[in-house]
Short mmCIF file of C-alpha atoms in Angstrom, two decimals:
data_model
loop_
_atom_site.label_atom_id
_atom_site.label_comp_id
_atom_site.label_asym_id
_atom_site.label_seq_id
_atom_site.Cartn_x
_atom_site.Cartn_y
_atom_site.Cartn_z
CA MET Z 1 -4.19 -85.43 53.02
CA THR Z 2 -6.52 -82.64 54.15
CA LEU Z 3 -7.77 -79.44 52.60
CA PHE Z 4 -6.78 -76.04 53.92
CA ASP Z 5 -9.26 -73.31 52.91
CA GLY Z 6 -10.34 -75.49 50.00
CA ILE Z 7 -6.79 -75.76 48.64
CA TYR Z 8 -4.45 -78.73 48.76
CA PRO Z 9 -1.34 -78.04 50.87
CA PHE Z 10 2.15 -78.19 49.35
CA TYR Z 11 4.74 -80.35 51.04
CA PRO Z 12 8.49 -79.91 50.57
CA GLN Z 13 10.04 -82.57 48.37
CA GLN Z 14 13.43 -83.39 46.92
CA ARG Z 15 13.91 -81.75 43.54
CA LYS Z 16 16.25 -82.70 40.74
CA ALA Z 17 18.15 -80.39 38.41
CA PHE Z 18 17.06 -80.75 34.81
CA VAL Z 19 20.61 -80.72 33.35
CA PHE Z 20 22.95 -81.96 36.08
CA ASP Z 21 22.10 -84.75 38.48
CA ILE Z 22 24.26 -87.02 40.58
CA SER Z 23 24.94 -89.47 37.72
CA THR Z 24 26.14 -86.66 35.47
CA ILE Z 25 28.41 -85.28 38.17
CA ILE Z 26 29.90 -88.73 38.85
CA GLY Z 27 30.66 -89.20 35.15
CA ILE Z 28 32.33 -85.80 34.89
CA VAL Z 29 34.42 -86.45 38.01
CA VAL Z 30 35.58 -89.86 36.75
CA PHE Z 31 36.78 -88.55 33.39
CA LEU Z 32 38.36 -85.49 35.01
CA ALA Z 33 40.28 -87.85 37.31
CA PHE Z 34 41.61 -89.73 34.27
CA ALA Z 35 42.59 -86.43 32.62
CA CYS Z 36 44.35 -85.13 35.74
CA SER Z 37 46.20 -88.42 36.18
CA PHE Z 38 47.50 -88.18 32.63
CA LEU Z 39 48.55 -84.55 33.10
CA LEU Z 40 50.65 -85.64 36.07
CA ILE Z 41 52.70 -88.06 33.96
CA ILE Z 42 52.90 -85.95 30.79
CA PRO Z 43 56.15 -84.17 31.90
CA GLY Z 44 57.92 -87.55 31.67
CA ILE Z 45 57.35 -87.73 27.90
CA ARG Z 46 60.15 -86.14 25.89
CA GLY Z 47 60.14 -84.10 22.69
CA ARG Z 48 57.27 -83.60 20.30
CA ALA Z 49 55.70 -86.84 21.51
CA ARG Z 50 54.50 -84.93 24.59
CA MET Z 51 52.27 -82.69 22.46
CA TYR Z 52 51.01 -85.65 20.42
CA TRP Z 53 50.19 -87.68 23.53
CA THR Z 54 48.38 -84.74 25.15
CA LEU Z 55 46.24 -84.10 22.08
CA ARG Z 56 45.37 -87.77 21.60
CA VAL Z 57 44.53 -88.58 25.21
CA LEU Z 58 42.53 -85.45 26.01
CA LEU Z 59 40.57 -85.64 22.76
CA SER Z 60 39.80 -89.32 23.32
CA LEU Z 61 38.72 -88.71 26.93
CA PHE Z 62 36.46 -85.88 25.77
CA ILE Z 63 34.73 -88.16 23.25
CA GLY Z 64 34.26 -90.92 25.82
CA ALA Z 65 33.02 -88.50 28.47
CA VAL Z 66 30.37 -87.01 26.18
CA ILE Z 67 29.13 -90.46 25.08
CA VAL Z 68 28.59 -91.47 28.71
CA ILE Z 69 27.41 -88.21 30.27
CA VAL Z 70 24.74 -87.26 27.71
CA GLN Z 71 22.82 -90.39 28.71
CA PHE Z 72 22.08 -88.84 32.10
CA THR Z 73 21.41 -85.24 31.05
CA GLY Z 74 17.89 -83.90 30.69
CA ASP Z 75 18.17 -81.45 27.82
CA TRP Z 76 17.93 -83.59 24.68
CA GLU Z 77 14.76 -81.69 23.88
CA THR Z 78 13.71 -78.47 25.60
CA GLY Z 79 10.95 -75.91 25.42
CA TRP Z 80 9.72 -72.88 27.32
CA VAL Z 81 6.50 -70.90 27.34
CA LYS Z 82 5.31 -67.84 29.27
CA ALA Z 83 1.67 -67.96 30.29
CA ASN Z 84 -0.98 -66.68 32.66
CA THR Z 85 -2.49 -69.78 34.17
CA SER Z 86 -4.07 -71.12 37.32
CA TYR Z 87 -1.61 -72.10 40.02
CA LYS Z 88 -3.58 -74.36 42.36
CA SER Z 89 -6.48 -76.72 42.11
CA PHE Z 90 -9.86 -75.40 43.23
CA SER Z 91 -8.58 -71.82 42.96
CA SER Z 92 -9.32 -69.15 40.38
CA ALA Z 93 -6.15 -67.18 41.10
CA LEU Z 94 -3.96 -66.67 38.01
CA VAL Z 95 -0.17 -66.35 38.03
CA ASN Z 96 2.34 -65.28 35.41
CA VAL Z 97 4.90 -68.07 35.06
CA ASP Z 98 7.55 -69.56 32.79
CA ILE Z 99 6.86 -73.24 32.13
CA GLY Z 100 9.74 -75.39 30.88
CA LEU Z 101 9.82 -78.93 29.54
CA HIS Z 102 13.17 -80.77 29.40
CA VAL Z 103 13.20 -84.25 27.87
CA GLY Z 104 16.07 -86.68 28.43
CA LEU Z 105 16.68 -90.30 27.60
CA ALA Z 106 15.56 -91.42 31.06
CA GLY Z 107 12.63 -89.09 31.74
CA VAL Z 108 11.31 -85.55 31.72
CA ASN Z 109 11.82 -82.52 33.93
CA ILE Z 110 9.09 -79.92 34.22
CA THR Z 111 10.07 -76.48 35.46
CA LEU Z 112 7.77 -73.78 36.82
CA VAL Z 113 9.20 -70.35 37.65
CA GLY Z 114 7.06 -67.34 38.54
CA ASN Z 115 7.41 -63.84 37.05
CA PRO Z 116 8.15 -62.63 39.70
CA VAL Z 117 9.05 -65.64 41.81
CA HIS Z 118 6.96 -64.47 44.80
CA GLN Z 119 3.27 -64.45 43.92
CA VAL Z 120 0.01 -65.23 45.75
CA ASN Z 121 1.99 -65.34 49.01
CA GLU Z 122 4.15 -68.25 47.79
CA THR Z 123 7.50 -68.85 46.13
CA ILE Z 124 6.87 -70.28 42.66
CA ASP Z 125 10.08 -72.10 41.77
CA TYR Z 126 9.57 -75.78 40.98
CA ASN Z 127 11.48 -78.39 39.06
CA GLU Z 128 10.05 -81.93 39.07
CA HIS Z 129 11.54 -85.06 37.51
CA PHE Z 130 9.45 -87.96 36.19
CA SER Z 131 11.42 -91.02 35.14
CA TRP Z 132 10.52 -93.75 32.63
CA THR Z 133 13.53 -96.04 33.02
CA PHE Z 134 13.09 -99.81 33.32
CA ASP Z 135 13.17 -99.69 37.13
CA ALA Z 136 10.80 -96.70 37.40
CA ASP Z 137 7.04 -96.32 37.11
CA TYR Z 138 6.11 -93.04 35.46
CA ASP Z 139 2.41 -93.27 36.33
CA HIS Z 140 3.30 -93.95 39.97
CA SER Z 141 5.51 -90.84 40.04
CA TYR Z 142 2.65 -88.85 38.54
CA SER Z 143 0.27 -90.19 41.20
CA GLU Z 144 2.72 -89.18 43.92
CA GLY Z 145 2.78 -85.69 42.41
CA LEU Z 146 -1.00 -85.55 42.69
CA GLU Z 147 -0.81 -86.60 46.33
CA ARG Z 148 1.84 -83.97 47.09
CA GLY Z 149 -0.33 -81.32 45.53
CA LEU Z 150 2.03 -80.10 42.84
CA PRO Z 151 1.04 -76.94 40.95
CA SER Z 152 -1.54 -77.41 38.21
CA PRO Z 153 0.78 -76.47 35.26
CA ILE Z 154 3.28 -79.19 36.25
CA LEU Z 155 0.55 -81.82 36.58
CA TYR Z 156 -0.99 -80.77 33.28
CA VAL Z 157 2.30 -81.23 31.38
CA ALA Z 158 3.18 -84.44 33.24
CA GLU Z 159 -0.23 -85.91 32.39
CA LYS Z 160 0.59 -85.70 28.68
CA PHE Z 161 3.36 -88.31 29.21
CA THR Z 162 1.37 -90.85 31.23
CA MET Z 163 0.76 -94.30 29.77
CA HIS Z 164 -3.00 -93.86 29.63
CA SER Z 165 -2.88 -90.46 27.96
CA PRO Z 166 -4.44 -90.39 24.47
CA CYS Z 167 -1.37 -88.47 23.26
CA SER Z 168 0.83 -91.63 23.39
CA MET Z 169 3.83 -89.42 24.11
CA HIS Z 170 5.03 -91.73 26.88
CA ARG Z 171 5.42 -94.70 24.55
CA GLN Z 172 7.10 -92.66 21.82
CA TYR Z 173 9.66 -90.96 24.03
CA ARG Z 174 10.30 -93.97 26.26
CA ILE Z 175 11.03 -96.38 23.40
CA SER Z 176 13.15 -93.90 21.46
CA GLY Z 177 15.07 -92.98 24.61
CA HIS Z 178 15.82 -96.61 25.44
CA TYR Z 179 17.07 -97.35 21.93
CA ALA Z 180 19.18 -94.18 21.89
CA SER Z 181 20.72 -95.06 25.26
CA ALA Z 182 21.50 -98.65 24.20
CA THR Z 183 23.11 -97.43 20.98
CA LEU Z 184 25.25 -94.96 22.89
CA TRP Z 185 26.49 -97.75 25.19
CA VAL Z 186 27.51 -99.73 22.10
CA ALA Z 187 29.32 -96.62 20.85
CA PHE Z 188 31.13 -96.43 24.19
CA CYS Z 189 32.29 -100.05 23.80
CA THR Z 190 33.58 -99.41 20.27
CA TRP Z 191 35.34 -96.29 21.59
CA LEU Z 192 37.17 -98.45 24.13
CA ILE Z 193 38.17 -100.94 21.40
CA SER Z 194 39.46 -98.12 19.19
CA ASN Z 195 41.70 -96.89 22.02
CA MET Z 196 43.08 -100.40 22.47
CA LEU Z 197 43.86 -100.64 18.75
CA PHE Z 198 45.52 -97.21 18.75
CA SER Z 199 47.88 -98.45 21.48
CA MET Z 200 49.08 -101.23 19.16
CA PRO Z 201 50.65 -101.09 15.68
CA ALA Z 202 47.15 -101.55 14.18
CA LEU Z 203 46.38 -97.88 13.66
CA VAL Z 204 44.17 -98.29 10.60
CA TYR Z 205 41.88 -100.68 12.49
CA GLY Z 206 41.62 -98.12 15.28
CA GLY Z 207 40.49 -95.63 12.64
CA TYR Z 208 37.89 -98.08 11.35
CA MET Z 209 36.62 -98.65 14.88
CA LEU Z 210 36.35 -94.91 15.43
CA LEU Z 211 34.20 -94.71 12.30
CA VAL Z 212 31.98 -97.41 13.80
CA THR Z 213 31.78 -95.34 17.00
CA GLY Z 214 30.63 -92.30 15.04
CA ALA Z 215 28.06 -94.42 13.20
CA PHE Z 216 26.51 -95.69 16.44
CA VAL Z 217 26.42 -92.15 17.85
CA ILE Z 218 24.54 -90.95 14.77
CA PHE Z 219 22.20 -93.95 15.03
CA SER Z 220 21.33 -92.90 18.59
CA LEU Z 221 20.40 -89.43 17.34
CA LEU Z 222 18.24 -90.91 14.60
CA SER Z 223 16.53 -93.12 17.15
CA PHE Z 224 15.70 -90.18 19.40
CA SER Z 225 14.58 -87.95 16.53
CA THR Z 226 11.95 -90.46 15.40
CA VAL Z 227 9.55 -89.10 18.02
CA ARG Z 228 9.28 -85.84 16.10
CA ASN Z 229 8.01 -87.67 13.04
CA SER Z 230 4.89 -88.73 14.96
CA PRO Z 231 1.92 -86.42 15.55
CA MET Z 232 2.30 -84.73 18.92
CA CYS Z 233 -0.36 -83.38 21.27
CA LEU Z 234 -0.32 -79.66 21.82
CA ILE Z 235 0.55 -78.47 25.31
CA GLN Z 236 -1.68 -75.42 25.52
CA PHE Z 237 -1.84 -72.76 28.24
CA GLY Z 238 -4.62 -70.42 27.19
CA THR Z 239 -3.43 -68.86 23.94
CA SER Z 240 0.20 -69.92 24.48
CA THR Z 241 1.61 -73.23 23.25
CA LEU Z 242 4.62 -75.02 24.69
CA ARG Z 243 6.82 -76.05 21.77
CA THR Z 244 10.06 -78.00 22.09
CA SER Z 245 13.24 -78.17 20.04
CA TYR Z 246 16.48 -80.13 20.22
CA GLY Z 247 18.58 -79.19 23.23
CA GLY Z 248 22.27 -78.93 24.06
CA SER Z 249 22.84 -82.65 24.65
CA PHE Z 250 21.46 -83.52 21.21
CA TRP Z 251 23.72 -81.06 19.39
CA LEU Z 252 26.74 -81.99 21.50
CA THR Z 253 26.21 -85.67 20.66
CA LEU Z 254 25.92 -84.78 16.98
CA ALA Z 255 29.21 -82.87 17.16
CA ILE Z 256 30.92 -85.86 18.80
CA GLY Z 257 29.60 -88.21 16.12
CA LEU Z 258 30.92 -85.95 13.34
CA LEU Z 259 34.24 -85.60 15.18
CA CYS Z 260 34.60 -89.39 15.30
CA PHE Z 261 33.99 -89.52 11.55
CA VAL Z 262 36.58 -86.81 10.88
CA ILE Z 263 39.25 -88.47 13.05
CA GLY Z 264 38.52 -91.94 11.67
CA ILE Z 265 38.66 -90.79 8.04
CA THR Z 266 41.89 -88.87 8.74
CA VAL Z 267 43.56 -91.94 10.28
CA VAL Z 268 42.52 -94.20 7.40
CA ALA Z 269 43.63 -91.64 4.79
CA LEU Z 270 47.03 -91.15 6.46
CA HIS Z 271 47.50 -94.91 6.63
CA HIS Z 272 47.16 -95.16 2.85
CA PHE Z 273 48.92 -91.94 1.81
CA ASN Z 274 51.40 -90.96 4.56
CA LEU Z 275 52.06 -93.83 6.93
CA ASP Z 276 55.24 -92.27 8.36
CA LEU Z 277 53.35 -89.19 9.52
CA LEU Z 278 50.68 -91.37 11.13
CA LYS Z 279 53.29 -93.44 12.96
CA THR Z 280 55.05 -90.30 14.12
CA PHE Z 281 51.81 -88.84 15.51
CA PHE Z 282 51.07 -92.06 17.41
CA ASP Z 283 54.69 -92.26 18.60
CA PHE Z 284 55.48 -95.52 16.80
CA HIS Z 285 58.02 -94.25 14.25
CA GLU Z 286 60.33 -92.74 16.87
CA ASN Z 287 60.07 -95.76 19.12
CA ASN Z 288 61.07 -98.11 16.29
CA ALA Z 289 64.05 -95.90 15.42
CA GLU Z 290 65.21 -95.82 19.03
CA GLU Z 291 64.83 -99.59 19.31
CA CYS Z 292 66.92 -100.12 16.15
CA GLN Z 293 69.60 -97.76 17.47
CA GLU Z 294 69.67 -99.53 20.83
CA MET Z 295 69.91 -102.95 19.14
CA THR Z 296 72.79 -101.70 16.97
CA GLU Z 297 74.65 -100.38 20.01
CA VAL Z 298 74.10 -103.68 21.85
CA TYR Z 299 75.35 -105.64 18.81
CA ILE Z 300 78.51 -103.52 18.58
CA ASN Z 301 79.18 -103.83 22.32
CA VAL Z 302 78.74 -107.61 22.18
CA ASN Z 303 81.18 -107.90 19.25
CA LYS Z 304 83.77 -105.84 21.12
CA ALA Z 305 83.36 -107.98 24.22
CA LEU Z 306 83.78 -111.18 22.22
CA SER Z 307 86.91 -109.94 20.42
CA LEU Z 308 88.53 -108.98 23.72
CA SER Z 309 87.69 -112.29 25.35
CA GLN Z 310 89.32 -114.43 22.60
CA PRO Z 311 93.03 -115.45 23.36
CA SER Z 312 95.60 -114.15 20.91
CA GLU Z 313 97.28 -116.78 18.71
CA LEU Z 314 100.99 -117.44 19.28
CA ASN Z 315 103.37 -116.84 16.38
CA PRO Z 316 105.75 -119.87 16.10
CA ASN Z 317 108.53 -117.66 14.74
CA SER Z 318 108.53 -115.67 17.93
CA ILE Z 319 109.45 -118.67 20.11
#
Protein backbone atom coordinates (compact mmCIF):
# COMPACT_ATOMS: atom_id res chain seq x y z
CA MET A 1 0.00 0.00 0.00
CA THR A 2 1.48 3.34 -1.06
CA LEU A 3 0.83 6.94 -0.13
CA PHE A 4 -0.65 9.42 -2.57
CA ASP A 5 0.14 13.04 -1.62
CA GLY A 6 0.65 11.89 1.96
CA ILE A 7 -2.83 10.34 2.16
CA TYR A 8 -3.76 6.67 2.13
CA PRO A 9 -5.81 5.73 -0.96
CA PHE A 10 -9.33 4.32 -0.63
CA TYR A 11 -10.14 1.08 -2.38
CA PRO A 12 -13.66 -0.03 -3.26
CA GLN A 13 -14.95 -2.80 -1.01
CA GLN A 14 -18.13 -4.78 -0.53
CA ARG A 15 -20.45 -3.08 1.94
CA LYS A 16 -23.22 -4.56 4.02
CA ALA A 17 -26.56 -2.98 4.90
CA PHE A 18 -26.93 -2.40 8.62
CA VAL A 19 -30.54 -3.67 8.82
CA PHE A 20 -31.03 -6.11 5.94
CA ASP A 21 -28.40 -8.56 4.79
CA ILE A 22 -28.64 -11.78 2.82
CA SER A 23 -29.52 -13.91 5.88
CA THR A 24 -32.39 -11.59 6.79
CA ILE A 25 -33.73 -11.64 3.23
CA ILE A 26 -33.55 -15.45 3.10
CA GLY A 27 -35.50 -15.73 6.35
CA ILE A 28 -38.19 -13.35 5.13
CA VAL A 29 -38.52 -15.19 1.81
CA VAL A 30 -38.84 -18.59 3.53
CA PHE A 31 -41.64 -17.49 5.85
CA LEU A 32 -43.39 -15.60 3.04
CA ALA A 33 -43.30 -18.82 0.99
CA PHE A 34 -45.00 -20.68 3.86
CA ALA A 35 -47.61 -17.92 4.16
CA CYS A 36 -48.32 -17.88 0.41
CA SER A 37 -48.61 -21.67 0.33
CA PHE A 38 -51.21 -21.55 3.08
CA LEU A 39 -53.14 -18.78 1.33
CA LEU A 40 -53.39 -21.01 -1.73
CA ILE A 41 -55.14 -23.79 0.21
CA ILE A 42 -57.29 -21.58 2.45
CA PRO A 43 -60.23 -21.48 -0.06
CA GLY A 44 -60.68 -25.22 0.51
CA ILE A 45 -61.62 -24.67 4.16
CA ARG A 46 -65.35 -24.16 4.68
CA GLY A 47 -67.31 -21.93 7.04
CA ARG A 48 -65.98 -19.98 9.98
CA ALA A 49 -63.06 -22.38 10.25
CA ARG A 50 -61.47 -20.55 7.30
CA MET A 51 -61.17 -17.34 9.33
CA TYR A 52 -59.89 -19.21 12.39
CA TRP A 53 -57.27 -21.09 10.37
CA THR A 54 -56.09 -17.88 8.66
CA LEU A 55 -55.70 -16.03 11.96
CA ARG A 56 -53.90 -18.91 13.66
CA VAL A 57 -51.48 -19.73 10.87
CA LEU A 58 -50.52 -16.18 9.91
CA LEU A 59 -50.07 -15.13 13.54
CA SER A 60 -47.94 -18.19 14.27
CA LEU A 61 -45.80 -17.63 11.16
CA PHE A 62 -45.30 -14.00 12.15
CA ILE A 63 -44.05 -15.01 15.61
CA GLY A 64 -41.68 -17.62 14.17
CA ALA A 65 -40.40 -15.25 11.49
CA VAL A 66 -39.56 -12.52 14.00
CA ILE A 67 -37.76 -14.96 16.33
CA VAL A 68 -35.52 -16.10 13.47
CA ILE A 69 -35.01 -12.87 11.53
CA VAL A 70 -34.06 -10.57 14.44
CA GLN A 71 -30.97 -12.72 14.99
CA PHE A 72 -29.53 -11.43 11.71
CA THR A 73 -30.60 -7.79 11.90
CA GLY A 74 -28.20 -5.06 12.97
CA ASP A 75 -30.41 -2.61 14.82
CA TRP A 76 -30.72 -4.05 18.33
CA GLU A 77 -28.98 -0.91 19.54
CA THR A 78 -28.50 2.21 17.43
CA GLY A 79 -27.10 5.69 17.76
CA TRP A 80 -26.33 8.69 15.59
CA VAL A 81 -24.25 11.82 16.04
CA LYS A 82 -23.52 14.82 13.82
CA ALA A 83 -19.97 16.12 14.07
CA ASN A 84 -17.21 18.08 12.39
CA THR A 85 -14.26 15.73 12.34
CA SER A 86 -11.22 14.80 10.33
CA TYR A 87 -11.90 12.54 7.38
CA LYS A 88 -8.53 11.04 6.48
CA SER A 89 -5.35 10.16 8.26
CA PHE A 90 -2.48 12.63 7.94
CA SER A 91 -4.89 15.34 6.81
CA SER A 92 -6.20 18.38 8.66
CA ALA A 93 -9.29 18.74 6.48
CA LEU A 94 -12.55 18.66 8.46
CA VAL A 95 -15.88 17.37 7.16
CA ASN A 96 -19.43 17.60 8.47
CA VAL A 97 -20.80 14.07 8.74
CA ASP A 98 -23.44 11.90 10.39
CA ILE A 99 -21.86 8.96 12.20
CA GLY A 100 -24.08 5.98 13.03
CA LEU A 101 -23.47 2.93 15.19
CA HIS A 102 -25.76 -0.11 14.76
CA VAL A 103 -25.20 -3.06 17.09
CA GLY A 104 -26.59 -6.51 16.34
CA LEU A 105 -26.21 -9.92 17.90
CA ALA A 106 -23.50 -10.89 15.41
CA GLY A 107 -21.53 -7.66 15.08
CA VAL A 108 -21.62 -3.92 14.54
CA ASN A 109 -22.21 -1.69 11.54
CA ILE A 110 -20.65 1.76 11.43
CA THR A 111 -22.18 4.29 9.05
CA LEU A 112 -20.60 7.50 7.80
CA VAL A 113 -22.66 9.89 5.66
CA GLY A 114 -21.51 13.38 4.71
CA ASN A 115 -23.59 16.57 4.99
CA PRO A 116 -23.58 17.02 2.02
CA VAL A 117 -22.48 13.67 0.64
CA HIS A 118 -19.92 15.22 -1.74
CA GLN A 119 -17.13 16.89 0.21
CA VAL A 120 -13.36 17.32 -0.22
CA ASN A 121 -13.72 15.99 -3.77
CA GLU A 122 -15.04 12.62 -2.55
CA THR A 123 -18.35 10.89 -1.92
CA ILE A 124 -18.71 10.30 1.81
CA ASP A 125 -21.18 7.43 2.11
CA TYR A 126 -19.80 4.44 4.00
CA ASN A 127 -21.29 1.52 5.86
CA GLU A 128 -18.86 -1.06 7.26
CA HIS A 129 -19.68 -4.31 9.07
CA PHE A 130 -17.44 -5.87 11.72
CA SER A 131 -18.49 -9.32 12.89
CA TRP A 132 -17.78 -11.08 16.20
CA THR A 133 -19.41 -14.45 15.53
CA PHE A 134 -17.64 -17.69 16.42
CA ASP A 135 -16.23 -18.09 12.90
CA ALA A 136 -15.12 -14.45 12.58
CA ASP A 137 -12.16 -12.50 13.92
CA TYR A 138 -13.14 -8.95 14.82
CA ASP A 139 -9.57 -7.72 15.25
CA HIS A 140 -8.65 -9.16 11.85
CA SER A 141 -11.57 -7.30 10.24
CA TYR A 142 -10.40 -4.12 11.96
CA SER A 143 -6.86 -4.66 10.66
CA GLU A 144 -8.22 -5.12 7.13
CA GLY A 145 -10.06 -1.81 7.54
CA LEU A 146 -6.78 -0.14 8.43
CA GLU A 147 -5.14 -1.63 5.35
CA ARG A 148 -7.99 -0.46 3.11
CA GLY A 149 -7.67 3.02 4.48
CA LEU A 150 -11.16 3.47 5.86
CA PRO A 151 -12.14 6.96 7.02
CA SER A 152 -10.87 7.96 10.45
CA PRO A 153 -14.33 8.21 12.15
CA ILE A 154 -15.15 4.59 11.21
CA LEU A 155 -11.80 3.33 12.48
CA TYR A 156 -12.15 5.33 15.68
CA VAL A 157 -15.54 3.78 16.50
CA ALA A 158 -14.46 0.29 15.41
CA GLU A 159 -11.39 0.50 17.65
CA LYS A 160 -13.63 0.81 20.72
CA PHE A 161 -14.90 -2.76 20.07
CA THR A 162 -11.53 -4.46 19.55
CA MET A 163 -10.41 -7.13 22.01
CA HIS A 164 -7.41 -5.14 23.20
CA SER A 165 -9.34 -1.92 23.75
CA PRO A 166 -9.42 -0.77 27.40
CA CYS A 167 -13.17 -0.17 27.01
CA SER A 168 -13.92 -3.96 27.07
CA MET A 169 -16.94 -3.31 24.87
CA HIS A 170 -16.07 -6.24 22.60
CA ARG A 171 -16.31 -8.78 25.41
CA GLN A 172 -19.53 -7.31 26.80
CA TYR A 173 -21.42 -7.13 23.53
CA ARG A 174 -20.04 -10.39 22.13
CA ILE A 175 -20.98 -12.50 25.15
CA SER A 176 -24.41 -10.91 25.57
CA GLY A 177 -25.11 -11.28 21.86
CA HIS A 178 -24.17 -14.97 21.86
CA TYR A 179 -26.38 -15.71 24.86
CA ALA A 180 -29.27 -13.75 23.37
CA SER A 181 -28.95 -15.60 20.06
CA ALA A 182 -28.81 -19.02 21.76
CA THR A 183 -31.88 -18.19 23.85
CA LEU A 184 -33.79 -17.11 20.77
CA TRP A 185 -32.98 -20.43 19.05
CA VAL A 186 -34.39 -22.25 22.08
CA ALA A 187 -37.49 -20.06 21.80
CA PHE A 188 -37.79 -21.06 18.14
CA CYS A 189 -37.69 -24.75 19.12
CA THR A 190 -40.40 -24.27 21.76
CA TRP A 191 -42.44 -22.36 19.15
CA LEU A 192 -42.26 -25.40 16.85
CA ILE A 193 -43.35 -27.71 19.70
CA SER A 194 -46.29 -25.43 20.53
CA ASN A 195 -47.49 -25.62 16.92
CA MET A 196 -47.29 -29.42 17.04
CA LEU A 197 -49.35 -29.49 20.25
CA PHE A 198 -51.93 -27.11 18.79
CA SER A 199 -52.44 -29.55 15.91
CA MET A 200 -53.44 -32.26 18.40
CA PRO A 201 -56.20 -32.35 21.03
CA ALA A 202 -53.66 -31.11 23.62
CA LEU A 203 -54.45 -27.43 23.33
CA VAL A 204 -53.65 -26.49 26.92
CA TYR A 205 -50.13 -27.91 26.57
CA GLY A 206 -49.68 -25.85 23.42
CA GLY A 207 -50.61 -22.80 25.50
CA TYR A 208 -48.07 -23.76 28.15
CA MET A 209 -45.39 -24.19 25.49
CA LEU A 210 -46.22 -20.78 24.06
CA LEU A 211 -45.70 -19.30 27.53
CA VAL A 212 -42.29 -20.99 27.60
CA THR A 213 -41.56 -19.45 24.18
CA GLY A 214 -42.39 -15.99 25.50
CA ALA A 215 -40.21 -16.59 28.56
CA PHE A 216 -37.17 -17.48 26.44
CA VAL A 217 -37.75 -14.44 24.22
CA ILE A 218 -37.77 -12.19 27.28
CA PHE A 219 -34.64 -13.94 28.59
CA SER A 220 -32.86 -13.08 25.35
CA LEU A 221 -33.74 -9.41 25.82
CA LEU A 222 -32.49 -9.49 29.40
CA SER A 223 -29.26 -11.09 28.22
CA PHE A 224 -28.66 -8.38 25.63
CA SER A 225 -29.61 -5.54 27.99
CA THR A 226 -26.95 -6.56 30.53
CA VAL A 227 -24.34 -4.66 28.52
CA ARG A 228 -25.98 -1.37 29.46
CA ASN A 229 -25.49 -2.10 33.15
CA SER A 230 -21.70 -1.99 32.67
CA PRO A 231 -19.73 1.26 32.43
CA MET A 232 -19.29 2.20 28.78
CA CYS A 233 -16.56 4.23 27.11
CA LEU A 234 -17.64 7.50 25.59
CA ILE A 235 -17.40 7.76 21.82
CA GLN A 236 -16.46 11.41 21.49
CA PHE A 237 -16.16 13.53 18.35
CA GLY A 238 -15.00 16.92 19.53
CA THR A 239 -17.84 18.24 21.68
CA SER A 240 -20.36 15.70 20.35
CA THR A 241 -20.91 12.29 21.92
CA LEU A 242 -22.30 9.24 20.16
CA ARG A 243 -24.98 7.75 22.41
CA THR A 244 -26.94 4.60 21.64
CA SER A 245 -30.42 3.37 22.55
CA TYR A 246 -32.43 0.23 21.90
CA GLY A 247 -33.35 -0.18 18.25
CA GLY A 248 -36.25 -1.60 16.27
CA SER A 249 -35.24 -5.25 16.56
CA PHE A 250 -35.12 -5.03 20.36
CA TRP A 251 -38.61 -3.53 20.64
CA LEU A 252 -40.04 -5.90 18.02
CA THR A 253 -38.66 -8.88 19.96
CA LEU A 254 -40.17 -7.49 23.16
CA ALA A 255 -43.56 -7.17 21.43
CA ILE A 256 -43.35 -10.79 20.22
CA GLY A 257 -42.49 -12.01 23.71
CA LEU A 258 -45.48 -10.19 25.22
CA LEU A 259 -47.70 -11.49 22.40
CA CYS A 260 -46.67 -15.07 23.22
CA PHE A 261 -47.59 -14.46 26.86
CA VAL A 262 -50.99 -13.02 25.91
CA ILE A 263 -51.83 -15.90 23.55
CA GLY A 264 -50.58 -18.54 25.99
CA ILE A 265 -52.53 -17.11 28.93
CA THR A 266 -55.65 -16.82 26.75
CA VAL A 267 -55.42 -20.47 25.67
CA VAL A 268 -54.90 -21.72 29.23
CA ALA A 269 -57.75 -19.55 30.55
CA LEU A 270 -60.16 -20.74 27.84
CA HIS A 271 -59.21 -24.34 28.57
CA HIS A 272 -60.33 -23.95 32.18
CA PHE A 273 -63.35 -21.65 31.69
CA ASN A 274 -64.71 -22.16 28.14
CA LEU A 275 -63.35 -25.32 26.56
CA ASP A 276 -66.02 -25.43 23.84
CA LEU A 277 -65.01 -22.00 22.54
CA LEU A 278 -61.35 -23.05 22.51
CA LYS A 279 -62.14 -26.24 20.58
CA THR A 280 -64.25 -24.29 18.13
CA PHE A 281 -61.44 -21.80 17.47
CA PHE A 282 -58.95 -24.63 16.86
CA ASP A 283 -61.50 -26.47 14.70
CA PHE A 284 -61.77 -29.50 16.98
CA HIS A 285 -65.38 -29.11 18.15
CA GLU A 286 -66.83 -29.04 14.63
CA ASN A 287 -64.68 -31.93 13.49
CA ASN A 288 -65.86 -34.11 16.39
CA ALA A 289 -69.50 -33.26 15.64
CA GLU A 290 -69.08 -34.13 11.98
CA GLU A 291 -67.35 -37.40 12.87
CA CYS A 292 -70.21 -38.35 15.23
CA GLN A 293 -72.77 -37.51 12.54
CA GLU A 294 -70.90 -39.56 9.96
CA MET A 295 -70.61 -42.52 12.35
CA THR A 296 -74.35 -42.33 13.08
CA GLU A 297 -75.18 -42.31 9.37
CA VAL A 298 -72.86 -45.28 8.77
CA TYR A 299 -74.46 -47.18 11.68
CA ILE A 300 -77.97 -46.56 10.32
CA ASN A 301 -76.94 -47.59 6.79
CA VAL A 302 -75.34 -50.79 8.09
CA ASN A 303 -78.48 -51.70 10.06
CA LYS A 304 -80.65 -51.17 6.99
CA ALA A 305 -78.34 -53.32 4.88
CA LEU A 306 -78.40 -56.12 7.45
CA SER A 307 -82.20 -56.08 7.76
CA LEU A 308 -82.60 -56.32 3.99
CA SER A 309 -80.11 -59.15 3.67
CA GLN A 310 -81.86 -61.41 6.24
CA PRO A 311 -84.37 -63.97 4.67
CA SER A 312 -87.98 -63.57 5.74
CA GLU A 313 -89.38 -66.36 7.93
CA LEU A 314 -92.10 -68.58 6.43
CA ASN A 315 -95.48 -68.68 8.15
CA PRO A 316 -96.58 -72.37 8.49
CA ASN A 317 -100.25 -71.37 8.25
CA SER A 318 -99.66 -69.98 4.80
CA ILE A 319 -98.55 -73.34 3.36
